[in-house]
Amino acid sequence: MCLLRELYGAGVEKLRIEHQSITVRTFPTLDSSLLASVLLLYISSDAGNSDRVVIQELLKTVAQSQQLETSTQRDFKVVLLTEVDKLTKDAQHALRRTMEKYMSTCRIILCCNSTSKVIAPIRSRCLAVRVPAPSIDEICTVLFNVCRKEGLSLPQELARKIAEKSARNLRKALLMCEACRVQQYPFSSDQDLPETDWEVYVKETANAIVSQQTPQRLLEVRGRLYELLTHCIPPEIIMKSLLSELLNNCDGQLKGDVAQMAAYYEHRLQLGSKAIYHLEAFVAKFMAIYKRFMEDGLEAMMF
């Protein structure tokens, strides 16, 4: 938005919500809501399995529409596509062909969290601009500014604790600060930071895995993983959080094997289309390794 503001001025901030119905011969009618202005089209990759059709049709509509006046010295419109790494492979290939076809009439900005999940043809056609996560001090500065505007007094120790707990995620840090305000005000430096429901749920799931390694427990864990996925928790986050909790119950000898195994299934998770298969496979493999490790330890103690 800062880049577009420099190019076009304050007009890029005058966005409106548009509802479009996309009709394709081989697909049912798809309803899509998006942010748009005279200069900008903002698309989020939340169309599910139909993302290929939605992106192709929206880009085609923008590229074929009337261009901007030459008096602005910018004769192209801009399409901002977020979460490109969550697009299906078919949608990414379609995006590559669409980019080449309409490059003379519009410019496309792609935003993602991980470039490794974007196909190489798209990466080679783009100029990569890497934006690092904000530092702990920068997050503390934002928290102080927000609290000052809201008329709140935030202790420095609590602000740093929130910044570190958020893992340098500014959105999460702001939500945690808001939760602390609801939990207790005036703030206290030794105030406990509230955890989200899904984080508590992952901890309980990890404890269930460690406490018992049986097919029945695996079936219960599968249901818990489904519960997390249906509440829109990304499978990568589930894998990472589950690994962190499981490593807390492993000693040094086992941690290396578990981390290597998690990396293997996380890679398979990116290649596949059904996240539950790979998450459940990781849990089953961990149960097998952990149970064998515990049995070997008991035999060594007996002898």
mmCIF file of C-alpha atoms in Angstrom:
data_model
loop_
_atom_site.group_PDB
_atom_site.id
_atom_site.type_symbol
_atom_site.label_atom_id
_atom_site.label_comp_id
_atom_site.label_asym_id
_atom_site.label_seq_id
_atom_site.Cartn_x
_atom_site.Cartn_y
_atom_site.Cartn_z
ATOM 1 C CA MET A 1 0.000 0.000 0.000
ATOM 2 C CA CYS A 2 2.924 2.357 0.633
ATOM 3 C CA LEU A 3 4.261 1.609 -2.855
ATOM 4 C CA LEU A 4 0.872 2.190 -4.490
ATOM 5 C CA ARG A 5 0.358 5.385 -2.503
ATOM 6 C CA GLU A 6 3.635 6.731 -3.905
ATOM 7 C CA LEU A 7 2.548 5.806 -7.446
ATOM 8 C CA TYR A 8 -1.081 6.917 -7.427
ATOM 9 C CA GLY A 9 -1.567 9.082 -4.355
ATOM 10 C CA ALA A 10 -4.232 8.734 -1.681
ATOM 11 C CA GLY A 11 -6.783 7.353 -4.158
ATOM 12 C CA VAL A 12 -5.658 3.786 -3.534
ATOM 13 C CA GLU A 13 -7.102 3.931 -0.020
ATOM 14 C CA LYS A 14 -10.657 4.576 -1.286
ATOM 15 C CA LEU A 15 -11.693 0.931 -1.469
ATOM 16 C CA ARG A 16 -15.181 -0.488 -1.822
ATOM 17 C CA ILE A 17 -16.579 -4.000 -1.506
ATOM 18 C CA GLU A 18 -17.753 -5.524 -4.761
ATOM 19 C CA HIS A 19 -19.761 -8.717 -5.216
ATOM 20 C CA GLN A 20 -19.251 -10.555 -8.462
ATOM 21 C CA SER A 21 -20.843 -13.707 -9.814
ATOM 22 C CA ILE A 22 -18.520 -15.789 -11.958
ATOM 23 C CA THR A 23 -20.144 -18.156 -14.420
ATOM 24 C CA VAL A 24 -18.062 -20.702 -16.318
ATOM 25 C CA ARG A 25 -19.429 -23.451 -18.507
ATOM 26 C CA THR A 26 -17.940 -26.363 -16.558
ATOM 27 C CA PHE A 27 -18.421 -24.815 -13.090
ATOM 28 C CA PRO A 28 -21.445 -23.696 -11.108
ATOM 29 C CA THR A 29 -21.960 -19.983 -10.545
ATOM 30 C CA LEU A 30 -19.401 -18.703 -8.024
ATOM 31 C CA ASP A 31 -20.008 -15.647 -5.836
ATOM 32 C CA SER A 32 -16.911 -13.681 -4.906
ATOM 33 C CA SER A 33 -16.474 -10.636 -2.635
ATOM 34 C CA LEU A 34 -13.435 -8.440 -3.137
ATOM 35 C CA LEU A 35 -12.037 -5.012 -2.362
ATOM 36 C CA ALA A 36 -11.603 -2.732 -5.344
ATOM 37 C CA SER A 37 -11.101 0.859 -6.403
ATOM 38 C CA VAL A 38 -10.524 2.658 -9.668
ATOM 39 C CA LEU A 39 -6.832 1.833 -9.364
ATOM 40 C CA LEU A 40 -6.636 -1.417 -7.439
ATOM 41 C CA LEU A 41 -8.219 -4.865 -7.203
ATOM 42 C CA TYR A 42 -7.592 -6.776 -3.956
ATOM 43 C CA ILE A 43 -8.094 -10.554 -4.213
ATOM 44 C CA SER A 44 -7.772 -13.063 -1.374
ATOM 45 C CA SER A 45 -7.158 -16.719 -2.247
ATOM 46 C CA ASP A 46 -10.133 -18.115 -0.313
ATOM 47 C CA ALA A 47 -12.072 -19.693 -3.171
ATOM 48 C CA GLY A 48 -11.156 -23.258 -2.224
ATOM 49 C CA ASN A 49 -10.992 -25.755 -5.059
ATOM 50 C CA SER A 50 -12.419 -23.198 -7.481
ATOM 51 C CA ASP A 51 -9.557 -20.728 -7.020
ATOM 52 C CA ARG A 52 -8.247 -21.346 -10.547
ATOM 53 C CA VAL A 53 -11.505 -20.231 -12.150
ATOM 54 C CA VAL A 54 -11.975 -17.246 -9.835
ATOM 55 C CA ILE A 55 -8.488 -15.859 -10.402
ATOM 56 C CA GLN A 56 -8.582 -16.338 -14.168
ATOM 57 C CA GLU A 57 -11.951 -14.632 -14.562
ATOM 58 C CA LEU A 58 -11.192 -11.725 -12.226
ATOM 59 C CA LEU A 59 -7.849 -10.986 -13.854
ATOM 60 C CA LYS A 60 -9.441 -11.218 -17.287
ATOM 61 C CA THR A 61 -12.158 -8.760 -16.233
ATOM 62 C CA VAL A 62 -9.652 -6.243 -14.894
ATOM 63 C CA ALA A 63 -7.286 -6.523 -17.844
ATOM 64 C CA GLN A 64 -10.025 -6.107 -20.456
ATOM 65 C CA SER A 65 -11.749 -3.179 -18.747
ATOM 66 C CA GLN A 66 -11.127 0.461 -19.582
ATOM 67 C CA GLN A 67 -7.635 1.605 -18.759
ATOM 68 C CA LEU A 68 -6.672 4.622 -16.696
ATOM 69 C CA GLU A 69 -6.294 8.049 -18.226
ATOM 70 C CA THR A 70 -2.826 8.829 -19.493
ATOM 71 C CA SER A 71 -2.784 12.072 -17.489
ATOM 72 C CA THR A 72 -1.938 10.013 -14.416
ATOM 73 C CA GLN A 73 1.226 8.808 -16.196
ATOM 74 C CA ARG A 74 0.289 5.283 -15.094
ATOM 75 C CA ASP A 75 -1.603 3.491 -17.850
ATOM 76 C CA PHE A 76 -2.107 0.194 -15.998
ATOM 77 C CA LYS A 77 -4.183 -1.073 -13.128
ATOM 78 C CA VAL A 78 -2.841 -3.069 -10.206
ATOM 79 C CA VAL A 79 -4.071 -6.441 -8.972
ATOM 80 C CA LEU A 80 -3.025 -7.364 -5.433
ATOM 81 C CA LEU A 81 -3.289 -11.111 -4.789
ATOM 82 C CA THR A 82 -2.659 -12.254 -1.201
ATOM 83 C CA GLU A 83 -1.776 -15.685 0.192
ATOM 84 C CA VAL A 84 -0.458 -16.925 -3.142
ATOM 85 C CA ASP A 85 1.306 -19.812 -1.374
ATOM 86 C CA LYS A 86 -2.126 -21.225 -0.431
ATOM 87 C CA LEU A 87 -3.310 -21.455 -4.030
ATOM 88 C CA THR A 88 -3.614 -24.884 -5.590
ATOM 89 C CA LYS A 89 -1.037 -25.914 -8.187
ATOM 90 C CA ASP A 90 -3.663 -25.643 -10.948
ATOM 91 C CA ALA A 91 -4.459 -22.083 -9.897
ATOM 92 C CA GLN A 92 -0.774 -21.157 -9.845
ATOM 93 C CA HIS A 93 -0.235 -22.519 -13.369
ATOM 94 C CA ALA A 94 -3.317 -20.640 -14.544
ATOM 95 C CA LEU A 95 -1.987 -17.499 -12.869
ATOM 96 C CA ARG A 96 1.308 -17.863 -14.740
ATOM 97 C CA ARG A 97 -0.443 -17.995 -18.113
ATOM 98 C CA THR A 98 -2.733 -15.092 -17.187
ATOM 99 C CA MET A 99 0.218 -12.965 -16.055
ATOM 100 C CA GLU A 100 1.915 -13.396 -19.420
ATOM 101 C CA LYS A 101 -1.236 -12.647 -21.415
ATOM 102 C CA TYR A 102 -2.268 -9.427 -19.662
ATOM 103 C CA MET A 103 1.085 -8.000 -18.603
ATOM 104 C CA SER A 104 0.709 -5.080 -21.016
ATOM 105 C CA THR A 105 -2.505 -3.827 -19.391
ATOM 106 C CA CYS A 106 -2.129 -4.507 -15.662
ATOM 107 C CA ARG A 107 0.464 -5.140 -12.987
ATOM 108 C CA ILE A 108 0.165 -7.945 -10.440
ATOM 109 C CA ILE A 109 1.529 -7.888 -6.878
ATOM 110 C CA LEU A 110 1.706 -11.297 -5.208
ATOM 111 C CA CYS A 111 1.971 -11.606 -1.413
ATOM 112 C CA CYS A 112 2.896 -14.815 0.392
ATOM 113 C CA ASN A 113 4.507 -16.070 3.581
ATOM 114 C CA SER A 114 6.630 -18.798 1.998
ATOM 115 C CA THR A 115 8.066 -18.610 -1.514
ATOM 116 C CA SER A 116 8.892 -22.321 -1.428
ATOM 117 C CA LYS A 117 5.179 -23.074 -1.904
ATOM 118 C CA VAL A 118 5.006 -20.972 -5.068
ATOM 119 C CA ILE A 119 5.887 -22.735 -8.321
ATOM 120 C CA ALA A 120 9.187 -21.823 -9.962
ATOM 121 C CA PRO A 121 7.648 -20.326 -13.169
ATOM 122 C CA ILE A 122 5.832 -17.682 -11.105
ATOM 123 C CA ARG A 123 8.885 -16.925 -8.964
ATOM 124 C CA SER A 124 11.045 -16.439 -12.066
ATOM 125 C CA ARG A 125 8.583 -13.885 -13.478
ATOM 126 C CA CYS A 126 8.483 -11.735 -10.346
ATOM 127 C CA LEU A 127 10.788 -9.355 -8.548
ATOM 128 C CA ALA A 128 11.137 -10.754 -5.029
ATOM 129 C CA VAL A 129 10.887 -8.241 -2.185
ATOM 130 C CA ARG A 130 11.447 -9.916 1.177
ATOM 131 C CA VAL A 131 9.909 -8.134 4.162
ATOM 132 C CA PRO A 132 11.321 -9.364 7.502
ATOM 133 C CA ALA A 133 9.185 -9.834 10.578
ATOM 134 C CA PRO A 134 9.263 -6.841 12.952
ATOM 135 C CA SER A 135 11.788 -6.981 15.761
ATOM 136 C CA ILE A 136 10.885 -7.219 19.437
ATOM 137 C CA ASP A 137 11.605 -3.519 19.958
ATOM 138 C CA GLU A 138 9.481 -2.537 16.949
ATOM 139 C CA ILE A 139 6.542 -4.580 18.247
ATOM 140 C CA CYS A 140 6.906 -2.948 21.672
ATOM 141 C CA THR A 141 6.848 0.491 20.019
ATOM 142 C CA VAL A 142 3.627 -0.343 18.164
ATOM 143 C CA LEU A 143 2.034 -1.676 21.368
ATOM 144 C CA PHE A 144 2.959 1.506 23.247
ATOM 145 C CA ASN A 145 1.515 3.702 20.472
ATOM 146 C CA VAL A 146 -1.743 1.730 20.306
ATOM 147 C CA CYS A 147 -2.194 1.752 24.087
ATOM 148 C CA ARG A 148 -1.462 5.475 24.240
ATOM 149 C CA LYS A 149 -4.139 6.192 21.625
ATOM 150 C CA GLU A 150 -6.584 4.002 23.571
ATOM 151 C CA GLY A 151 -5.789 5.794 26.822
ATOM 152 C CA LEU A 152 -4.076 2.771 28.404
ATOM 153 C CA SER A 153 -0.836 2.540 30.356
ATOM 154 C CA LEU A 154 1.214 -0.485 29.282
ATOM 155 C CA PRO A 155 4.207 -1.515 31.446
ATOM 156 C CA GLN A 156 7.423 -2.025 29.506
ATOM 157 C CA GLU A 157 7.988 -5.513 30.984
ATOM 158 C CA LEU A 158 4.539 -6.683 29.878
ATOM 159 C CA ALA A 159 5.009 -5.223 26.398
ATOM 160 C CA ARG A 160 8.274 -7.126 25.940
ATOM 161 C CA LYS A 161 6.682 -10.294 27.293
ATOM 162 C CA ILE A 162 3.851 -9.980 24.761
ATOM 163 C CA ALA A 163 6.297 -9.298 21.926
ATOM 164 C CA GLU A 164 8.363 -12.370 22.748
ATOM 165 C CA LYS A 165 5.316 -14.599 23.236
ATOM 166 C CA SER A 166 3.890 -13.545 19.862
ATOM 167 C CA ALA A 167 6.996 -14.867 18.046
ATOM 168 C CA ARG A 168 7.388 -11.500 16.257
ATOM 169 C CA ASN A 169 3.869 -11.663 14.834
ATOM 170 C CA LEU A 170 2.475 -8.144 15.100
ATOM 171 C CA ARG A 171 -1.161 -9.147 14.578
ATOM 172 C CA LYS A 172 -0.915 -11.774 17.299
ATOM 173 C CA ALA A 173 0.802 -9.299 19.633
ATOM 174 C CA LEU A 174 -2.038 -6.782 19.242
ATOM 175 C CA LEU A 175 -4.644 -9.473 19.897
ATOM 176 C CA MET A 176 -2.747 -10.632 22.999
ATOM 177 C CA CYS A 177 -2.573 -7.043 24.268
ATOM 178 C CA GLU A 178 -6.328 -6.710 23.783
ATOM 179 C CA ALA A 179 -6.895 -9.997 25.629
ATOM 180 C CA CYS A 180 -4.728 -8.769 28.515
ATOM 181 C CA ARG A 181 -6.836 -5.609 28.703
ATOM 182 C CA VAL A 182 -10.021 -7.676 28.956
ATOM 183 C CA GLN A 183 -8.414 -10.002 31.503
ATOM 184 C CA GLN A 184 -7.061 -7.329 33.847
ATOM 185 C CA TYR A 185 -6.691 -3.585 33.960
ATOM 186 C CA PRO A 186 -4.670 -1.742 35.200
ATOM 187 C CA PHE A 187 -1.961 -3.912 33.701
ATOM 188 C CA SER A 188 0.541 -5.740 35.883
ATOM 189 C CA SER A 189 4.143 -6.509 34.932
ATOM 190 C CA ASP A 190 3.814 -10.116 36.139
ATOM 191 C CA GLN A 191 0.419 -10.617 34.492
ATOM 192 C CA ASP A 192 -0.100 -14.026 32.872
ATOM 193 C CA LEU A 193 -0.588 -13.929 29.115
ATOM 194 C CA PRO A 194 -3.817 -15.631 27.992
ATOM 195 C CA GLU A 195 -3.506 -18.477 25.501
ATOM 196 C CA THR A 196 -5.811 -19.025 22.566
ATOM 197 C CA ASP A 197 -8.235 -21.938 22.629
ATOM 198 C CA TRP A 198 -6.541 -23.763 19.781
ATOM 199 C CA GLU A 199 -3.138 -23.592 21.504
ATOM 200 C CA VAL A 200 -4.616 -25.146 24.642
ATOM 201 C CA TYR A 201 -6.310 -27.756 22.440
ATOM 202 C CA VAL A 202 -2.976 -28.647 20.785
ATOM 203 C CA LYS A 203 -1.342 -29.046 24.208
ATOM 204 C CA GLU A 204 -4.103 -31.385 25.326
ATOM 205 C CA THR A 205 -3.717 -33.353 22.092
ATOM 206 C CA ALA A 206 0.043 -33.698 22.636
ATOM 207 C CA ASN A 207 -0.525 -34.894 26.212
ATOM 208 C CA ALA A 208 -3.015 -37.477 24.936
ATOM 209 C CA ILE A 209 -0.452 -38.759 22.416
ATOM 210 C CA VAL A 210 2.278 -39.106 25.037
ATOM 211 C CA SER A 211 0.072 -40.695 27.686
ATOM 212 C CA GLN A 212 -1.064 -43.638 25.558
ATOM 213 C CA GLN A 213 -0.012 -45.177 22.233
ATOM 214 C CA THR A 214 -2.852 -47.384 21.000
ATOM 215 C CA PRO A 215 -5.028 -47.546 17.852
ATOM 216 C CA GLN A 216 -7.970 -46.266 19.887
ATOM 217 C CA ARG A 217 -5.976 -43.230 21.031
ATOM 218 C CA LEU A 218 -4.842 -42.613 17.450
ATOM 219 C CA LEU A 219 -8.486 -42.544 16.381
ATOM 220 C CA GLU A 220 -9.255 -40.003 19.100
ATOM 221 C CA VAL A 221 -6.321 -37.848 18.038
ATOM 222 C CA ARG A 222 -7.530 -37.997 14.427
ATOM 223 C CA GLY A 223 -10.837 -36.495 15.544
ATOM 224 C CA ARG A 224 -9.006 -33.727 17.405
ATOM 225 C CA LEU A 225 -6.915 -32.944 14.312
ATOM 226 C CA TYR A 226 -10.113 -32.738 12.258
ATOM 227 C CA GLU A 227 -11.497 -30.325 14.853
ATOM 228 C CA LEU A 228 -8.495 -28.020 14.435
ATOM 229 C CA LEU A 229 -8.670 -28.140 10.637
ATOM 230 C CA THR A 230 -12.405 -27.388 10.564
ATOM 231 C CA HIS A 231 -11.735 -24.288 12.680
ATOM 232 C CA CYS A 232 -9.412 -22.993 9.937
ATOM 233 C CA ILE A 233 -6.137 -23.572 11.796
ATOM 234 C CA PRO A 234 -3.516 -24.005 9.005
ATOM 235 C CA PRO A 235 -2.059 -27.536 8.913
ATOM 236 C CA GLU A 236 1.481 -26.134 8.951
ATOM 237 C CA ILE A 237 0.751 -24.348 12.215
ATOM 238 C CA ILE A 238 -0.787 -27.513 13.670
ATOM 239 C CA MET A 239 2.312 -29.516 12.711
ATOM 240 C CA LYS A 240 4.695 -26.936 14.163
ATOM 241 C CA SER A 241 2.767 -26.479 17.413
ATOM 242 C CA LEU A 242 2.277 -30.214 17.875
ATOM 243 C CA LEU A 243 5.983 -30.856 17.308
ATOM 244 C CA SER A 244 6.933 -28.193 19.865
ATOM 245 C CA GLU A 245 4.681 -29.743 22.504
ATOM 246 C CA LEU A 246 5.829 -33.300 21.772
ATOM 247 C CA LEU A 247 9.518 -32.340 21.985
ATOM 248 C CA ASN A 248 8.908 -31.109 25.524
ATOM 249 C CA ASN A 249 8.149 -34.738 26.474
ATOM 250 C CA CYS A 250 11.228 -36.209 24.763
ATOM 251 C CA ASP A 251 14.819 -36.403 25.950
ATOM 252 C CA GLY A 252 17.836 -35.453 23.858
ATOM 253 C CA GLN A 253 18.251 -38.862 22.296
ATOM 254 C CA LEU A 254 14.748 -38.851 20.856
ATOM 255 C CA LYS A 255 14.399 -35.190 19.883
ATOM 256 C CA GLY A 256 16.586 -35.485 16.792
ATOM 257 C CA ASP A 257 14.602 -38.403 15.376
ATOM 258 C CA VAL A 258 11.272 -36.699 16.054
ATOM 259 C CA ALA A 259 12.393 -33.416 14.461
ATOM 260 C CA GLN A 260 13.653 -35.241 11.361
ATOM 261 C CA MET A 261 10.403 -37.169 11.109
ATOM 262 C CA ALA A 262 8.372 -33.955 11.427
ATOM 263 C CA ALA A 263 10.386 -32.344 8.632
ATOM 264 C CA TYR A 264 9.659 -35.340 6.378
ATOM 265 C CA TYR A 265 5.900 -35.233 6.943
ATOM 266 C CA GLU A 266 5.805 -31.447 6.734
ATOM 267 C CA HIS A 267 7.359 -31.725 3.271
ATOM 268 C CA ARG A 268 4.772 -34.332 2.282
ATOM 269 C CA LEU A 269 2.113 -31.999 3.644
ATOM 270 C CA GLN A 270 3.123 -29.353 1.108
ATOM 271 C CA LEU A 271 3.068 -31.821 -1.774
ATOM 272 C CA GLY A 272 -0.279 -33.422 -0.910
ATOM 273 C CA SER A 273 -3.815 -32.082 -0.919
ATOM 274 C CA LYS A 274 -5.277 -33.846 2.160
ATOM 275 C CA ALA A 275 -3.642 -32.451 5.293
ATOM 276 C CA ILE A 276 -5.278 -34.937 7.667
ATOM 277 C CA TYR A 277 -3.434 -37.881 6.063
ATOM 278 C CA HIS A 278 0.001 -36.431 6.733
ATOM 279 C CA LEU A 279 -0.815 -35.107 10.198
ATOM 280 C CA GLU A 280 -2.202 -38.485 11.229
ATOM 281 C CA ALA A 281 0.813 -40.269 9.712
ATOM 282 C CA PHE A 282 3.116 -38.055 11.754
ATOM 283 C CA VAL A 283 1.201 -38.838 14.954
ATOM 284 C CA ALA A 284 1.196 -42.594 14.219
ATOM 285 C CA LYS A 285 4.933 -42.581 13.512
ATOM 286 C CA PHE A 286 5.626 -40.643 16.697
ATOM 287 C CA MET A 287 3.527 -43.087 18.719
ATOM 288 C CA ALA A 288 5.503 -46.006 17.306
ATOM 289 C CA ILE A 289 8.879 -44.402 17.996
ATOM 290 C CA TYR A 290 7.899 -43.175 21.460
ATOM 291 C CA LYS A 291 6.451 -46.527 22.514
ATOM 292 C CA ARG A 292 9.536 -48.398 21.331
ATOM 293 C CA PHE A 293 11.744 -45.885 23.147
ATOM 294 C CA MET A 294 9.801 -46.352 26.401
ATOM 295 C CA GLU A 295 9.915 -50.153 26.107
ATOM 296 C CA ASP A 296 13.676 -50.112 25.505
ATOM 297 C CA GLY A 297 14.099 -47.889 28.542
ATOM 298 C CA LEU A 298 12.088 -50.259 30.739
ATOM 299 C CA GLU A 299 14.103 -53.253 29.546
ATOM 300 C CA ALA A 300 17.357 -51.447 30.304
ATOM 301 C CA MET A 301 16.124 -50.636 33.833
ATOM 302 C CA MET A 302 15.120 -54.256 34.438
ATOM 303 C CA PHE A 303 18.525 -55.586 33.450
#
